[in-house]
Amino acid sequence: MRALIWVGLLAITGGAAMAQDIIKVKTDKTVQGAMDALETVVGNAGATVFARVDHAAGAGTVDLELADSQLLVFGNPKLGTPAMQVDPLAGLFLPLKVLAYQDAEGQVWLAYEDPKHTMSDLDGVSDAPVIEKMQGALKKLTTAASQ
């Protein structure tokens, strides 16, 4: 019984730690509007948009409902390449991703995982100067898109 409680506590605290590494930026825009704005600011910043995934539309294709949710996948070799030079496994976490979604209360958010956390298990990547550049770029892009 004691072991079961301990495992439960670890699962709960592990989930809380993970949630702290997800940065959320509030917006008054719709999911579509926020994602359109993000795609524009990403392009204007010189990054390449690789994909835009509409999760709600995908759910609809199998007759399931999902609140508005879209994912933008984008990158810039000036940021991604140095991370992969430190450890090629960084390529598992690149390109970068931002999710625009509507929560249960109807609030729309832009969310992304802190790249320092994402790449923390890789050899030296989370301490490389490029990680601060990625963090700054994600903050700047999501802030601009949210306004």
Short mmCIF file of C-alpha atoms in Angstrom, two decimals:
data_model
loop_
_atom_site.label_atom_id
_atom_site.label_comp_id
_atom_site.label_asym_id
_atom_site.label_seq_id
_atom_site.Cartn_x
_atom_site.Cartn_y
_atom_site.Cartn_z
CA MET A 1 0.00 0.00 0.00
CA ARG A 2 2.80 2.37 0.94
CA ALA A 3 4.54 1.70 -2.39
CA LEU A 4 1.32 2.42 -4.26
CA ILE A 5 0.93 5.79 -2.52
CA TRP A 6 4.57 6.63 -3.28
CA VAL A 7 4.12 5.81 -6.97
CA GLY A 8 0.98 7.94 -7.04
CA LEU A 9 2.80 10.89 -5.47
CA LEU A 10 5.65 10.56 -7.95
CA ALA A 11 3.20 10.54 -10.84
CA ILE A 12 1.44 13.63 -9.51
CA THR A 13 4.60 15.62 -8.84
CA GLY A 14 6.12 14.53 -12.14
CA GLY A 15 3.06 15.86 -13.95
CA ALA A 16 3.27 19.12 -12.03
CA ALA A 17 6.92 19.53 -12.94
CA MET A 18 6.10 18.93 -16.60
CA ALA A 19 3.31 21.52 -16.54
CA GLN A 20 5.74 24.12 -15.18
CA ASP A 21 7.95 23.64 -18.24
CA ILE A 22 5.09 24.50 -20.58
CA ILE A 23 4.87 28.22 -21.21
CA LYS A 24 1.37 29.54 -21.93
CA VAL A 25 0.61 32.94 -23.44
CA LYS A 26 -2.97 34.20 -23.12
CA THR A 27 -4.66 35.81 -26.11
CA ASP A 28 -8.03 37.36 -26.84
CA LYS A 29 -7.88 36.02 -30.40
CA THR A 30 -9.56 32.89 -31.68
CA VAL A 31 -7.41 29.82 -32.23
CA GLN A 32 -7.54 30.51 -35.97
CA GLY A 33 -6.63 34.16 -35.46
CA ALA A 34 -3.79 33.39 -33.07
CA MET A 35 -2.38 30.74 -35.38
CA ASP A 36 -2.66 33.04 -38.42
CA ALA A 37 -0.81 35.74 -36.49
CA LEU A 38 1.84 33.28 -35.31
CA GLU A 39 2.39 31.98 -38.83
CA THR A 40 2.86 35.57 -40.04
CA VAL A 41 5.33 36.57 -37.31
CA VAL A 42 7.28 33.32 -37.77
CA GLY A 43 7.60 34.00 -41.51
CA ASN A 44 8.55 37.64 -40.90
CA ALA A 45 11.28 36.45 -38.51
CA GLY A 46 12.88 34.43 -41.30
CA ALA A 47 11.86 31.00 -40.05
CA THR A 48 10.29 28.29 -42.17
CA VAL A 49 6.82 26.93 -41.43
CA PHE A 50 6.89 23.19 -42.02
CA ALA A 51 3.36 22.26 -41.00
CA ARG A 52 0.15 23.50 -39.51
CA VAL A 53 -1.93 20.79 -37.91
CA ASP A 54 -5.61 21.32 -37.11
CA HIS A 55 -6.29 18.81 -34.34
CA ALA A 56 -10.00 19.68 -34.09
CA ALA A 57 -10.48 19.13 -37.82
CA GLY A 58 -8.68 15.81 -37.54
CA ALA A 59 -10.96 14.74 -34.70
CA GLY A 60 -13.95 15.67 -36.87
CA THR A 61 -12.82 13.27 -39.60
CA VAL A 62 -13.49 10.38 -37.20
CA ASP A 63 -16.71 11.85 -35.82
CA LEU A 64 -15.15 13.04 -32.57
CA GLU A 65 -15.31 16.52 -31.08
CA LEU A 66 -12.36 18.51 -29.84
CA ALA A 67 -12.11 22.15 -28.82
CA ASP A 68 -10.24 24.32 -31.31
CA SER A 69 -6.58 23.29 -31.32
CA GLN A 70 -3.89 23.91 -33.92
CA LEU A 71 -0.16 23.20 -33.90
CA LEU A 72 2.45 25.15 -35.86
CA VAL A 73 5.75 23.40 -36.63
CA PHE A 74 8.54 25.76 -37.67
CA GLY A 75 12.26 26.27 -37.53
CA ASN A 76 15.35 28.14 -38.53
CA PRO A 77 18.63 26.33 -39.33
CA LYS A 78 20.53 29.17 -37.60
CA LEU A 79 19.04 27.96 -34.30
CA GLY A 80 18.47 24.27 -34.90
CA THR A 81 21.81 23.40 -36.48
CA PRO A 82 23.98 24.54 -33.53
CA ALA A 83 21.86 22.45 -31.15
CA MET A 84 22.26 19.38 -33.37
CA GLN A 85 26.01 20.03 -33.65
CA VAL A 86 26.23 19.68 -29.87
CA ASP A 87 24.12 16.49 -29.90
CA PRO A 88 22.50 15.10 -33.07
CA LEU A 89 19.62 13.79 -30.94
CA ALA A 90 18.39 17.39 -30.64
CA GLY A 91 16.85 16.65 -34.03
CA LEU A 92 14.23 14.59 -32.20
CA PHE A 93 12.90 17.81 -30.65
CA LEU A 94 13.29 20.12 -33.62
CA PRO A 95 11.75 21.89 -35.40
CA LEU A 96 10.03 23.96 -32.73
CA LYS A 97 6.28 23.72 -32.08
CA VAL A 98 3.61 26.04 -30.69
CA LEU A 99 0.07 24.95 -29.90
CA ALA A 100 -2.88 27.34 -30.08
CA TYR A 101 -5.83 25.90 -28.18
CA GLN A 102 -9.07 26.81 -26.46
CA ASP A 103 -9.44 25.58 -22.89
CA ALA A 104 -12.63 24.37 -21.19
CA GLU A 105 -13.52 27.94 -20.14
CA GLY A 106 -13.20 29.21 -23.72
CA GLN A 107 -9.86 30.99 -23.17
CA VAL A 108 -7.38 30.75 -26.05
CA TRP A 109 -3.70 30.13 -25.33
CA LEU A 110 -0.46 29.81 -27.25
CA ALA A 111 1.64 27.14 -25.56
CA TYR A 112 5.09 25.68 -26.04
CA GLU A 113 7.55 23.62 -24.08
CA ASP A 114 10.67 25.35 -22.81
CA PRO A 115 13.48 24.07 -25.07
CA LYS A 116 15.86 23.98 -22.09
CA HIS A 117 13.60 21.38 -20.52
CA THR A 118 12.86 19.58 -23.77
CA MET A 119 16.54 18.98 -24.43
CA SER A 120 17.67 18.56 -20.82
CA ASP A 121 18.51 14.86 -21.27
CA LEU A 122 20.86 15.54 -24.18
CA ASP A 123 24.62 15.93 -23.78
CA GLY A 124 25.31 19.64 -23.29
CA VAL A 125 22.47 20.99 -25.41
CA SER A 126 20.37 22.54 -22.63
CA ASP A 127 23.42 24.53 -21.51
CA ALA A 128 24.40 25.66 -25.02
CA PRO A 129 23.95 29.38 -25.81
CA VAL A 130 21.57 28.51 -28.63
CA ILE A 131 18.94 27.37 -26.10
CA GLU A 132 18.63 30.91 -24.73
CA LYS A 133 18.17 32.12 -28.30
CA MET A 134 15.38 29.56 -28.83
CA GLN A 135 13.73 30.58 -25.57
CA GLY A 136 13.90 34.25 -26.58
CA ALA A 137 12.56 33.56 -30.06
CA LEU A 138 9.62 31.53 -28.77
CA LYS A 139 8.75 34.21 -26.22
CA LYS A 140 9.01 37.01 -28.78
CA LEU A 141 6.99 35.15 -31.44
CA THR A 142 4.17 34.03 -29.13
CA THR A 143 3.94 37.45 -27.46
CA ALA A 144 3.67 39.18 -30.83
CA ALA A 145 1.10 36.69 -32.11
CA SER A 146 -1.02 36.97 -28.97
CA GLN A 147 -1.56 40.75 -29.28
#
